[in-house]
Amino acid sequence: MSVLQAQRHVLFAASPKPLLLPPMACTTTSSLRRSNSEATMRLRQTSSWPSCHQSSPSSLSRRRRAQRASSTVCHGFFGSLLGGGKTKEKQEKTLEDDLGEQPEELVVVESRREDGSAAQIVYCNQGSVTAEDLELLCTKVGWPARPLHKVRIALQNSYMVSSLVLRIRKAPEGGAEAEDTQGELISESLVGLARVTSDHAFNATIWDVLIDPEYQGQGLGKALVEQIVRTLLRQDIGNITLFADAKVVDFYKRLGFTADPEGIKGMFWYPTW
């Protein structure tokens, strides 16, 4: 079954369960509030040349395939910048492989409901997100409220705002013959979001990683962060960082991030008033 436009790509196979049913109880993977237990996370680089002089995405993939038999893996915070590394006989597939072109949208999960309507969760890059939508999502995950005017400024000045949107469409008219067409859009709601700040050249930091608790436990947080990383790599930005509470450090480690590389700590300054 395909209900996608030509420019879209399905990221995962169709969900075996109705998308609108809340998943089993799970722990959040999106808490990035500042706390004493916060860790500075940085994405591990697996290229053998400095991140600030990386090749274009297409040549990057070709070069990696040529080096597959005996590749050099950079390690540590400065490894990707200075080219230091160690030889590794076999390299596992990473987010840096086969980047391809940047799609406008990616369908992360889709399913057909009993009434024939289609439910999709779609990754959108640079989609329209309002401050009210963002703060509503923050409220759902239990984050403290923030002034809306400052949230608007943060969104406007972000390098990227990536979202996961739940779309419900009517069953297409015409039965089985119209299965490959998209029905009328019934509703659209925000179920996940993350934003990025960057110097547009070397460095980027991921903020506000949020997944609606009703839709956690389906791999949406993983898909969201992975697609953000791949988008940044396509734009030749390879030094990617974020801040994570202790309870989600392992989640980000599984995505390739490392905590406090080579003992480097994130430093914070807070006003005393």
PDB file of N, CA, C and O in Angstrom, residues 6 9 16 27 39 42 77 99 113-115 120 131 140 154 186 197 212 224-226 234 242-243 272:
ATOM      1  N   ALA A   6       5.063  11.396  -4.724  1.00  0.00           N
ATOM      2  CA  ALA A   6       6.300  10.899  -5.331  1.00  0.00           C
ATOM      3  C   ALA A   6       7.531  11.351  -4.581  1.00  0.00           C
ATOM      4  O   ALA A   6       8.526  10.645  -4.515  1.00  0.00           O
ATOM      5  N   HIS A   9       9.234   9.468   1.120  1.00  0.00           N
ATOM      6  CA  HIS A   9       9.833   8.157   1.297  1.00  0.00           C
ATOM      7  C   HIS A   9       9.328   7.571   2.603  1.00  0.00           C
ATOM      8  O   HIS A   9       9.232   8.269   3.601  1.00  0.00           O
ATOM      9  N   PRO A  16       1.837  -2.426  12.832  1.00  0.00           N
ATOM     10  CA  PRO A  16       0.840  -3.490  12.891  1.00  0.00           C
ATOM     11  C   PRO A  16      -0.346  -3.119  13.762  1.00  0.00           C
ATOM     12  O   PRO A  16      -1.348  -3.800  13.767  1.00  0.00           O
ATOM     13  N   THR A  27       9.210   5.235  29.234  1.00  0.00           N
ATOM     14  CA  THR A  27       9.903   6.395  29.785  1.00  0.00           C
ATOM     15  C   THR A  27      10.157   7.389  28.682  1.00  0.00           C
ATOM     16  O   THR A  27      10.380   7.020  27.532  1.00  0.00           O
ATOM     17  N   ALA A  39      24.230  16.125  31.176  1.00  0.00           N
ATOM     18  CA  ALA A  39      25.484  15.739  30.531  1.00  0.00           C
ATOM     19  C   ALA A  39      25.566  16.397  29.170  1.00  0.00           C
ATOM     20  O   ALA A  39      24.572  16.563  28.479  1.00  0.00           O
ATOM     21  N   ARG A  42      27.899  14.690  22.515  1.00  0.00           N
ATOM     22  CA  ARG A  42      28.388  15.050  21.200  1.00  0.00           C
ATOM     23  C   ARG A  42      28.338  13.832  20.319  1.00  0.00           C
ATOM     24  O   ARG A  42      28.676  12.727  20.744  1.00  0.00           O
ATOM     25  N   PHE A  77      36.572  14.247  21.363  1.00  0.00           N
ATOM     26  CA  PHE A  77      35.966  15.524  20.971  1.00  0.00           C
ATOM     27  C   PHE A  77      36.726  16.202  19.852  1.00  0.00           C
ATOM     28  O   PHE A  77      36.149  16.778  18.953  1.00  0.00           O
ATOM     29  N   LEU A  99      23.600   9.087   2.515  1.00  0.00           N
ATOM     30  CA  LEU A  99      22.759  10.216   2.913  1.00  0.00           C
ATOM     31  C   LEU A  99      21.727  10.556   1.848  1.00  0.00           C
ATOM     32  O   LEU A  99      20.575  10.865   2.151  1.00  0.00           O
ATOM     33  N   ARG A 113      -6.861   2.325   9.554  1.00  0.00           N
ATOM     34  CA  ARG A 113      -7.766   2.076  10.667  1.00  0.00           C
ATOM     35  C   ARG A 113      -8.986   1.284  10.221  1.00  0.00           C
ATOM     36  O   ARG A 113      -9.214   1.100   9.015  1.00  0.00           O
ATOM     37  N   GLU A 114      -9.761   0.818  11.195  1.00  0.00           N
ATOM     38  CA  GLU A 114     -10.892  -0.053  10.886  1.00  0.00           C
ATOM     39  C   GLU A 114     -11.917   0.633   9.992  1.00  0.00           C
ATOM     40  O   GLU A 114     -12.581  -0.020   9.188  1.00  0.00           O
ATOM     41  N   ASP A 115     -12.066   1.951  10.147  1.00  0.00           N
ATOM     42  CA  ASP A 115     -13.038   2.667   9.320  1.00  0.00           C
ATOM     43  C   ASP A 115     -12.514   2.987   7.925  1.00  0.00           C
ATOM     44  O   ASP A 115     -13.188   3.642   7.126  1.00  0.00           O
ATOM     45  N   GLN A 120      -1.007   8.619   9.577  1.00  0.00           N
ATOM     46  CA  GLN A 120       0.423   8.711   9.293  1.00  0.00           C
ATOM     47  C   GLN A 120       1.092   9.633  10.303  1.00  0.00           C
ATOM     48  O   GLN A 120       0.515  10.649  10.701  1.00  0.00           O
ATOM     49  N   ALA A 131       4.562  28.926  18.560  1.00  0.00           N
ATOM     50  CA  ALA A 131       4.994  28.898  19.951  1.00  0.00           C
ATOM     51  C   ALA A 131       3.956  28.198  20.820  1.00  0.00           C
ATOM     52  O   ALA A 131       4.300  27.468  21.765  1.00  0.00           O
ATOM     53  N   LYS A 140       2.500  18.757  27.957  1.00  0.00           N
ATOM     54  CA  LYS A 140       2.154  17.339  27.951  1.00  0.00           C
ATOM     55  C   LYS A 140       3.264  16.468  28.533  1.00  0.00           C
ATOM     56  O   LYS A 140       2.989  15.444  29.167  1.00  0.00           O
ATOM     57  N   ALA A 154      12.824  32.172  19.979  1.00  0.00           N
ATOM     58  CA  ALA A 154      13.671  30.983  19.859  1.00  0.00           C
ATOM     59  C   ALA A 154      13.385  30.228  18.571  1.00  0.00           C
ATOM     60  O   ALA A 154      14.307  29.783  17.870  1.00  0.00           O
ATOM     61  N   ILE A 186      -8.381  14.914   7.304  1.00  0.00           N
ATOM     62  CA  ILE A 186      -9.347  15.154   8.371  1.00  0.00           C
ATOM     63  C   ILE A 186      -8.753  16.027   9.460  1.00  0.00           C
ATOM     64  O   ILE A 186      -9.358  17.001   9.916  1.00  0.00           O
ATOM     65  N   THR A 197      20.105  24.933  16.797  1.00  0.00           N
ATOM     66  CA  THR A 197      20.839  26.176  16.574  1.00  0.00           C
ATOM     67  C   THR A 197      22.195  25.825  15.972  1.00  0.00           C
ATOM     68  O   THR A 197      22.723  24.737  16.198  1.00  0.00           O
ATOM     69  N   ASP A 212       5.106  13.565  22.219  1.00  0.00           N
ATOM     70  CA  ASP A 212       3.866  13.476  22.979  1.00  0.00           C
ATOM     71  C   ASP A 212       3.841  12.141  23.734  1.00  0.00           C
ATOM     72  O   ASP A 212       4.021  11.083  23.124  1.00  0.00           O
ATOM     73  N   LEU A 224      13.216  10.836  14.976  1.00  0.00           N
ATOM     74  CA  LEU A 224      13.329  12.296  14.920  1.00  0.00           C
ATOM     75  C   LEU A 224      14.786  12.733  15.005  1.00  0.00           C
ATOM     76  O   LEU A 224      15.264  13.521  14.176  1.00  0.00           O
ATOM     77  N   VAL A 225      15.518  12.232  15.997  1.00  0.00           N
ATOM     78  CA  VAL A 225      16.916  12.634  16.176  1.00  0.00           C
ATOM     79  C   VAL A 225      17.767  12.153  15.004  1.00  0.00           C
ATOM     80  O   VAL A 225      18.635  12.885  14.505  1.00  0.00           O
ATOM     81  N   GLU A 226      17.538  10.931  14.543  1.00  0.00           N
ATOM     82  CA  GLU A 226      18.319  10.415  13.414  1.00  0.00           C
ATOM     83  C   GLU A 226      18.135  11.272  12.167  1.00  0.00           C
ATOM     84  O   GLU A 226      19.117  11.572  11.464  1.00  0.00           O
ATOM     85  N   ARG A 234      24.051  16.297   5.716  1.00  0.00           N
ATOM     86  CA  ARG A 234      23.894  16.672   4.306  1.00  0.00           C
ATOM     87  C   ARG A 234      24.341  18.109   4.064  1.00  0.00           C
ATOM     88  O   ARG A 234      24.745  18.459   2.963  1.00  0.00           O
ATOM     89  N   LEU A 242      24.274  18.153  22.147  1.00  0.00           N
ATOM     90  CA  LEU A 242      23.013  18.389  22.837  1.00  0.00           C
ATOM     91  C   LEU A 242      23.265  18.236  24.334  1.00  0.00           C
ATOM     92  O   LEU A 242      24.343  17.843  24.761  1.00  0.00           O
ATOM     93  N   PHE A 243      22.255  18.572  25.140  1.00  0.00           N
ATOM     94  CA  PHE A 243      22.322  18.419  26.587  1.00  0.00           C
ATOM     95  C   PHE A 243      21.245  17.438  27.009  1.00  0.00           C
ATOM     96  O   PHE A 243      20.099  17.543  26.564  1.00  0.00           O
ATOM     97  N   THR A 272      22.358  35.307  39.330  1.00  0.00           N
ATOM     98  CA  THR A 272      22.110  35.067  40.752  1.00  0.00           C
ATOM     99  C   THR A 272      20.842  35.726  41.236  1.00  0.00           C
ATOM    100  O   THR A 272      20.455  35.563  42.393  1.00  0.00           O
TER     101      THR A 272
END
